[in-house]
CSV table of C-alpha atoms and ligand atoms in Angstrom, one decimal:
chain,number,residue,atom,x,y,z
A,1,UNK,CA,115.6,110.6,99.7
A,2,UNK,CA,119.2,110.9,100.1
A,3,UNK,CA,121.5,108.3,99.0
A,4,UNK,CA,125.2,107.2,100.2
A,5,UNK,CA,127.4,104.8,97.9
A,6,UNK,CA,129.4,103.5,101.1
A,7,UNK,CA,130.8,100.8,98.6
A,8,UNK,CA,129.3,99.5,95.1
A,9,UNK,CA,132.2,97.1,94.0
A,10,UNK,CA,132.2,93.5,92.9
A,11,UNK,CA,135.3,92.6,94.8
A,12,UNK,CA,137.0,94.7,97.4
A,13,UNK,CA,140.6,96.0,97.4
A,14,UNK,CA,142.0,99.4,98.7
A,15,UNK,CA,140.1,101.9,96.6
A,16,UNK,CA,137.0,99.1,96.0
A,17,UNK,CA,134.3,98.3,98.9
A,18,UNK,CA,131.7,96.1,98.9
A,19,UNK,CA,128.5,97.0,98.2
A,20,UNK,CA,126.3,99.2,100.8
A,21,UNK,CA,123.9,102.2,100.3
A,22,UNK,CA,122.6,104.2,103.1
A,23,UNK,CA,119.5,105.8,102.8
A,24,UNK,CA,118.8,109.0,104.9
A,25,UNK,CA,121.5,108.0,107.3
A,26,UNK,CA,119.0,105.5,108.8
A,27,UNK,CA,118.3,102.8,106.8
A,28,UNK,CA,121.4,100.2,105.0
A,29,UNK,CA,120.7,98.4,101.5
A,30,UNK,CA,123.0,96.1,101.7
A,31,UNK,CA,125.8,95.2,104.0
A,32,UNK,CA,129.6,94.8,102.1
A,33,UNK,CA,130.8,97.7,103.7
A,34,UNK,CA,130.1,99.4,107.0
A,35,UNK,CA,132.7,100.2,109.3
A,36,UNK,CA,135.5,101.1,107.5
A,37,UNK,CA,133.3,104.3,106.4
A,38,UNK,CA,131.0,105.0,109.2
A,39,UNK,CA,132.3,106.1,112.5
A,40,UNK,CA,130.3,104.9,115.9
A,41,UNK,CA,127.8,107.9,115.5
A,42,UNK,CA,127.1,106.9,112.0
A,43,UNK,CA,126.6,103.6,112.9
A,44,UNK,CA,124.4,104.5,116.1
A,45,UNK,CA,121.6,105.8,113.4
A,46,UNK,CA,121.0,102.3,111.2
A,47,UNK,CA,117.9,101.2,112.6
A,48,UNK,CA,117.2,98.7,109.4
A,49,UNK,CA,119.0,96.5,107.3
A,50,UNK,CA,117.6,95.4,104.0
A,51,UNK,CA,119.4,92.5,102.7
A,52,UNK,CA,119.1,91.6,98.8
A,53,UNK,CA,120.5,88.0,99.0
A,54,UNK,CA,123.2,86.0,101.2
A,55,UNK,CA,126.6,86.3,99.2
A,56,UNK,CA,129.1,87.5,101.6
A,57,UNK,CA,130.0,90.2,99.3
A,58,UNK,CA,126.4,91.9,100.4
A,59,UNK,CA,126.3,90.7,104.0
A,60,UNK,CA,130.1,90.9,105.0
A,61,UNK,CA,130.0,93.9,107.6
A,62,UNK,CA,126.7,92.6,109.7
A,63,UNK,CA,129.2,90.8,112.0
A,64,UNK,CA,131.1,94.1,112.5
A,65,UNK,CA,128.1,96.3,112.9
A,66,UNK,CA,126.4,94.0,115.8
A,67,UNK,CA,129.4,93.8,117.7
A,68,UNK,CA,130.1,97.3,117.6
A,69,UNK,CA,127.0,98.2,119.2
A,70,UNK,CA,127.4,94.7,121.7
A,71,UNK,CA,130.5,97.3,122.5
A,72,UNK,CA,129.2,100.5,123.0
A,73,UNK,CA,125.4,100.6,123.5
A,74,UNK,CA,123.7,98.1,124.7
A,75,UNK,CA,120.3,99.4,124.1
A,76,UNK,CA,120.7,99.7,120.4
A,77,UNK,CA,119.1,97.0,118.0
A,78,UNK,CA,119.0,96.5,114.4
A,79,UNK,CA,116.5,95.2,112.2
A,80,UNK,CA,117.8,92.8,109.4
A,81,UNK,CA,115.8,91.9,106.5
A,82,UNK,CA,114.9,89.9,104.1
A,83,UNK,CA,113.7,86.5,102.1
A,84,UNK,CA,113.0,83.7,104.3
A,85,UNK,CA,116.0,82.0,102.6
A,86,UNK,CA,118.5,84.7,103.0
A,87,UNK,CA,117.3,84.9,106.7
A,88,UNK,CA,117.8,81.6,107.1
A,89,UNK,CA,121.8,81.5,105.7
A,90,UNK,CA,122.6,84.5,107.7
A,91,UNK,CA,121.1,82.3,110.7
A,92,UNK,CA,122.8,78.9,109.5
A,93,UNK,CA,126.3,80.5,108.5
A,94,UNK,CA,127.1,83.6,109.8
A,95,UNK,CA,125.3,83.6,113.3
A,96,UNK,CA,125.4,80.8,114.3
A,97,UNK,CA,128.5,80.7,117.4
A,98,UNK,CA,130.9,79.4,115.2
A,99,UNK,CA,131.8,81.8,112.3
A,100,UNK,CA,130.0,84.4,114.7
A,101,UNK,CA,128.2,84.7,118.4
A,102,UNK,CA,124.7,84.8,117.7
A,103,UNK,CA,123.6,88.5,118.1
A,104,UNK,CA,119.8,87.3,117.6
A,105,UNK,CA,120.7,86.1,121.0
A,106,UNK,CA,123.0,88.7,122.6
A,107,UNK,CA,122.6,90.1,125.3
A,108,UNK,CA,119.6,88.3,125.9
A,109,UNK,CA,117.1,86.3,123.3
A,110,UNK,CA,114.3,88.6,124.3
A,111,UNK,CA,115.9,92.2,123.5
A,112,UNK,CA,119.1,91.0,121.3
A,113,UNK,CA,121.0,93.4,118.9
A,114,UNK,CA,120.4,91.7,115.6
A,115,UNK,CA,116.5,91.0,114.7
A,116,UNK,CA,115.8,89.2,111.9
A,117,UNK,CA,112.7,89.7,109.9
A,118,UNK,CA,111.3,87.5,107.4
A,119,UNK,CA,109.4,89.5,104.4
A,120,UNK,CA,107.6,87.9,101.5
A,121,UNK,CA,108.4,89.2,97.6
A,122,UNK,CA,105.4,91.4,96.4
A,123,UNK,CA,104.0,92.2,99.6
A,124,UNK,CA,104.5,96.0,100.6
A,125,UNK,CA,105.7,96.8,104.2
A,126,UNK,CA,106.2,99.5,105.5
A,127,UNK,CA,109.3,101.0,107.8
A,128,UNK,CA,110.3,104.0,109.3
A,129,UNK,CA,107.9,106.0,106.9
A,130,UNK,CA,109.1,104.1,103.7
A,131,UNK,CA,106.7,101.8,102.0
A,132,UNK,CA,109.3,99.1,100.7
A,133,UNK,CA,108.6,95.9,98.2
A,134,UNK,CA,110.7,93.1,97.4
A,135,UNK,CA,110.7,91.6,94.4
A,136,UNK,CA,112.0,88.2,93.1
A,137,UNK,CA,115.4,88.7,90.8
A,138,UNK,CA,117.3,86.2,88.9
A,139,UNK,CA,120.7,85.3,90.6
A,140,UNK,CA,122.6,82.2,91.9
A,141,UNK,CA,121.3,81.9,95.0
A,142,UNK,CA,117.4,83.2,96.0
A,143,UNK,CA,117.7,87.2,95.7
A,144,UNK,CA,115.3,90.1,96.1
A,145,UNK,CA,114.8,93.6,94.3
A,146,UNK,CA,113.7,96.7,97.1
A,147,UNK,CA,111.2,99.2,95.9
A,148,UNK,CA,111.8,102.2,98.0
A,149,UNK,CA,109.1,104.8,97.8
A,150,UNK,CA,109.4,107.5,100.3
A,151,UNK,CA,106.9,110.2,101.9
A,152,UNK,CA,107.5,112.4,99.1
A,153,UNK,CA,106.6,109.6,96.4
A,154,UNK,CA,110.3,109.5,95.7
A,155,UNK,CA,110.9,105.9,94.0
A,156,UNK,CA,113.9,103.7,94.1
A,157,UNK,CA,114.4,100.4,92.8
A,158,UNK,CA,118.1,98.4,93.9
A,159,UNK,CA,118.0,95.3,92.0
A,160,UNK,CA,121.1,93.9,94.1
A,161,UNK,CA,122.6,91.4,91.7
A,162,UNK,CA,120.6,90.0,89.0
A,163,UNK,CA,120.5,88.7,85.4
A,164,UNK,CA,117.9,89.1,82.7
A,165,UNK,CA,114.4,89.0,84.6
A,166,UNK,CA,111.1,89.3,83.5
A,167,UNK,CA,109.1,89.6,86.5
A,168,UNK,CA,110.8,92.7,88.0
A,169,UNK,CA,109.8,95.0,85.1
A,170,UNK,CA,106.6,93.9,84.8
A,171,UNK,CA,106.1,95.3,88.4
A,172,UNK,CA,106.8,98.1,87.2
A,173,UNK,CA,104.0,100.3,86.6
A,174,UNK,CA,104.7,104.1,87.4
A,175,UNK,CA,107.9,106.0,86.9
A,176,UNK,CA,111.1,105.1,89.3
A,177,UNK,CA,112.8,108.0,90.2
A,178,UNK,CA,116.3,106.7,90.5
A,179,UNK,CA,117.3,102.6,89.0
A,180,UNK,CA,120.6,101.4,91.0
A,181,UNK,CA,121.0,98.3,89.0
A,182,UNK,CA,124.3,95.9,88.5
A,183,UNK,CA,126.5,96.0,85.4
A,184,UNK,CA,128.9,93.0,86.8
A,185,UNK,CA,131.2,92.5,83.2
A,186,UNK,CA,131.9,93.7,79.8
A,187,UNK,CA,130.1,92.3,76.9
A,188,UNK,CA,132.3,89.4,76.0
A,189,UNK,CA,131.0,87.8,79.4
A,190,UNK,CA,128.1,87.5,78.0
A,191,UNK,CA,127.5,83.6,78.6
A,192,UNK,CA,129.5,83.5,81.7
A,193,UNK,CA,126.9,86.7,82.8
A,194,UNK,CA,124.1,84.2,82.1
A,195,UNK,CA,125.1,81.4,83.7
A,196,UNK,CA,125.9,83.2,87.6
A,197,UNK,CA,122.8,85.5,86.9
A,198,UNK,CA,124.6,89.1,86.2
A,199,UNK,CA,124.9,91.7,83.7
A,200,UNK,CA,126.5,93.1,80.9
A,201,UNK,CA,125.6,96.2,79.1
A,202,UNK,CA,124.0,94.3,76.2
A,203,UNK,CA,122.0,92.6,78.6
A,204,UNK,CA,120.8,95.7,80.7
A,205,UNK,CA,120.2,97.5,77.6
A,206,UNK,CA,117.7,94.5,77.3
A,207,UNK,CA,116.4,95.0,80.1
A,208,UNK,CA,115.6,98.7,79.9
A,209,UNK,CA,113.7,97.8,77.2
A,210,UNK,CA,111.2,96.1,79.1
A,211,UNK,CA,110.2,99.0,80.9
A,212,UNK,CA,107.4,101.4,79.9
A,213,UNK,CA,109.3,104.6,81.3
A,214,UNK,CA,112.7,104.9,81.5
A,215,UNK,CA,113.6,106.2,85.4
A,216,UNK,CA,114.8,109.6,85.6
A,217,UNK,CA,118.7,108.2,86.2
A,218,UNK,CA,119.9,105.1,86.1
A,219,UNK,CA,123.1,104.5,88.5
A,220,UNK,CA,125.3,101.4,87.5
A,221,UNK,CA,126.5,99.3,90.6
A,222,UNK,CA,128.5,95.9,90.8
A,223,UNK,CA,131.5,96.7,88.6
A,224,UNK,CA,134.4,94.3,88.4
A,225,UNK,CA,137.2,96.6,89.3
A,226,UNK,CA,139.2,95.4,86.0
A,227,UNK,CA,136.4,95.9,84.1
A,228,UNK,CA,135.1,99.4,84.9
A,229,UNK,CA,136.6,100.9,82.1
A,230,UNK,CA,135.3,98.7,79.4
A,231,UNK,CA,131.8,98.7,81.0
A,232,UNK,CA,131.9,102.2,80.4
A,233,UNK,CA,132.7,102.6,77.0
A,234,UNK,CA,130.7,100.0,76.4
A,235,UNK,CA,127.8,101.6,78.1
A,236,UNK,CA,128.9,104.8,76.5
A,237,UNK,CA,127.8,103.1,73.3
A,238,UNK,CA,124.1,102.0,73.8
A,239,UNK,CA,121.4,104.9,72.8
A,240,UNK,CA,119.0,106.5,75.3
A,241,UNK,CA,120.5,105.9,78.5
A,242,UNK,CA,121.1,108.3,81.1
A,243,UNK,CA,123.5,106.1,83.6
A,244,UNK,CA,126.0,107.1,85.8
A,245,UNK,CA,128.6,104.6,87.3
A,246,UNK,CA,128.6,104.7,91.1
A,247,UNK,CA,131.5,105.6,93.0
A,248,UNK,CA,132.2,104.7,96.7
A,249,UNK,CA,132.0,107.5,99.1
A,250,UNK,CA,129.3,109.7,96.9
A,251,UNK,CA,126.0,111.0,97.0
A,252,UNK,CA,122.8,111.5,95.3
A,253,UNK,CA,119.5,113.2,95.9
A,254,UNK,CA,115.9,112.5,94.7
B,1,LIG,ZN1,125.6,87.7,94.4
B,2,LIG,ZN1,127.5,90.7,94.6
């Protein structure tokens, strides 16, 4: 399974997109950032989008994306996934012929560009030859974990954004190769963490705990631009973990 960080920032500025991995070229976790790193071909090969939750920060470049294949190839479509809730708010407020023309509907409601798909938290489906399972996070809005397991038995788990959970780890059962999880602010947001449903490293050092194996790495995601710094050296000081902060525009491998 090969991984692209097309953006893993909080907020976006000039060096800073919003979050977006790609997986094998094929399949998008997350939709902050699209366009302004793929080029048309790149963009030809999504086939699925899995969505984590509805904040536009995760669901910013759909738009972009459907009307760039509207543009150049009609016969494309793309699948969009997620919670019935999220699917709904992308429905309500984003396609809907006012922010957006409704691409479920484009060019036709029988074969349109954007399909939405509903998925239900701890039910496995499978996709283009991964076995995927969403799983019930704690954030502002309704939000969903994706367990990626691939041919190979490669396993990833992308919490999207979250706070302390429970459920999650308990889930949880054989050894994830690769943890993308959120580290939002530095310890002294601690309450302010808590109360929007993020983390700080205190907390994820908490929530490492619950695990019975540690994953082979553990890739931070969801940095505050101003805060990046301190979140390092503040992850720098917890024991036993093996975590490397995400950059935009790298890879990894598992
Ligand atoms: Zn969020
Ligand atoms: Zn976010």
């Amino acid at each position: 399974m090969k991984i692209k960080v097309l953006g893993c920032s909080a907020v976006e500025l000039p060096n800073a997109n919003l979050t977006s991995f790609l997986v094998d070229e094929r399949l998008l976790l997350d939709a902050g950032t699209i366009g302004t790193v793929l080029d048309d071909d790149q963009q030809r090969k999504i086939k699925h989008v899995l969505i984590t939750h509805a904040h536009l920060d995760h669901i910013k470049d759909l738009p972009f994306l459907a009307d760039n294949i509207s543009i150049n190839r009609k016969s494309q479509h793309v699948t969009v996934i997620s919670i019935p809730p999220v699917i709904e708010a992308l429905k309500q407020n984003l396609f809907n012929n006012v922010i957006w023309p409704d691409f479920t509907r484009i060019p036709t409601p029988d074969n349109p560009i954007i399909r939405l798909k509903n998925i239900s938290p701890g039910k496995t489906f499978t996709i283009d030859g991964y076995n995927i399972t969403a799983c019930r996070v704690n954030h502002s809005v309704p939000a969903v974990a994706y367990l990626l397991e691939d041919r190979k038995g490669k396993r990833l788990l992308y919490t999207g954004d979250t706070g302390p959970n429970s459920a999650i780890w308990k889930s949880q059962f054989d050894k994830l190769n690769a943890l993308i999880i959120e580290v939002s602010l530095p310890n002294r947001f601690g309450t302010m963490a808590l109360e929007t449903g993020h983390l700080t490293p205190k907390l994820l050092a908490l929530e490492l705990e619950k695990l019975k194996y540690m994953p082979d790495m553990v890739f931070i995601t969801h940095c505050k631009p101003g805060y990046r710094k301190k979140i390092k050296e503040e992850l720098q000081g917890l024991n036993n973990i093996n975590f490397k902060i995400l950059k935009d525009g790298t890879h990894f491998e598992l």
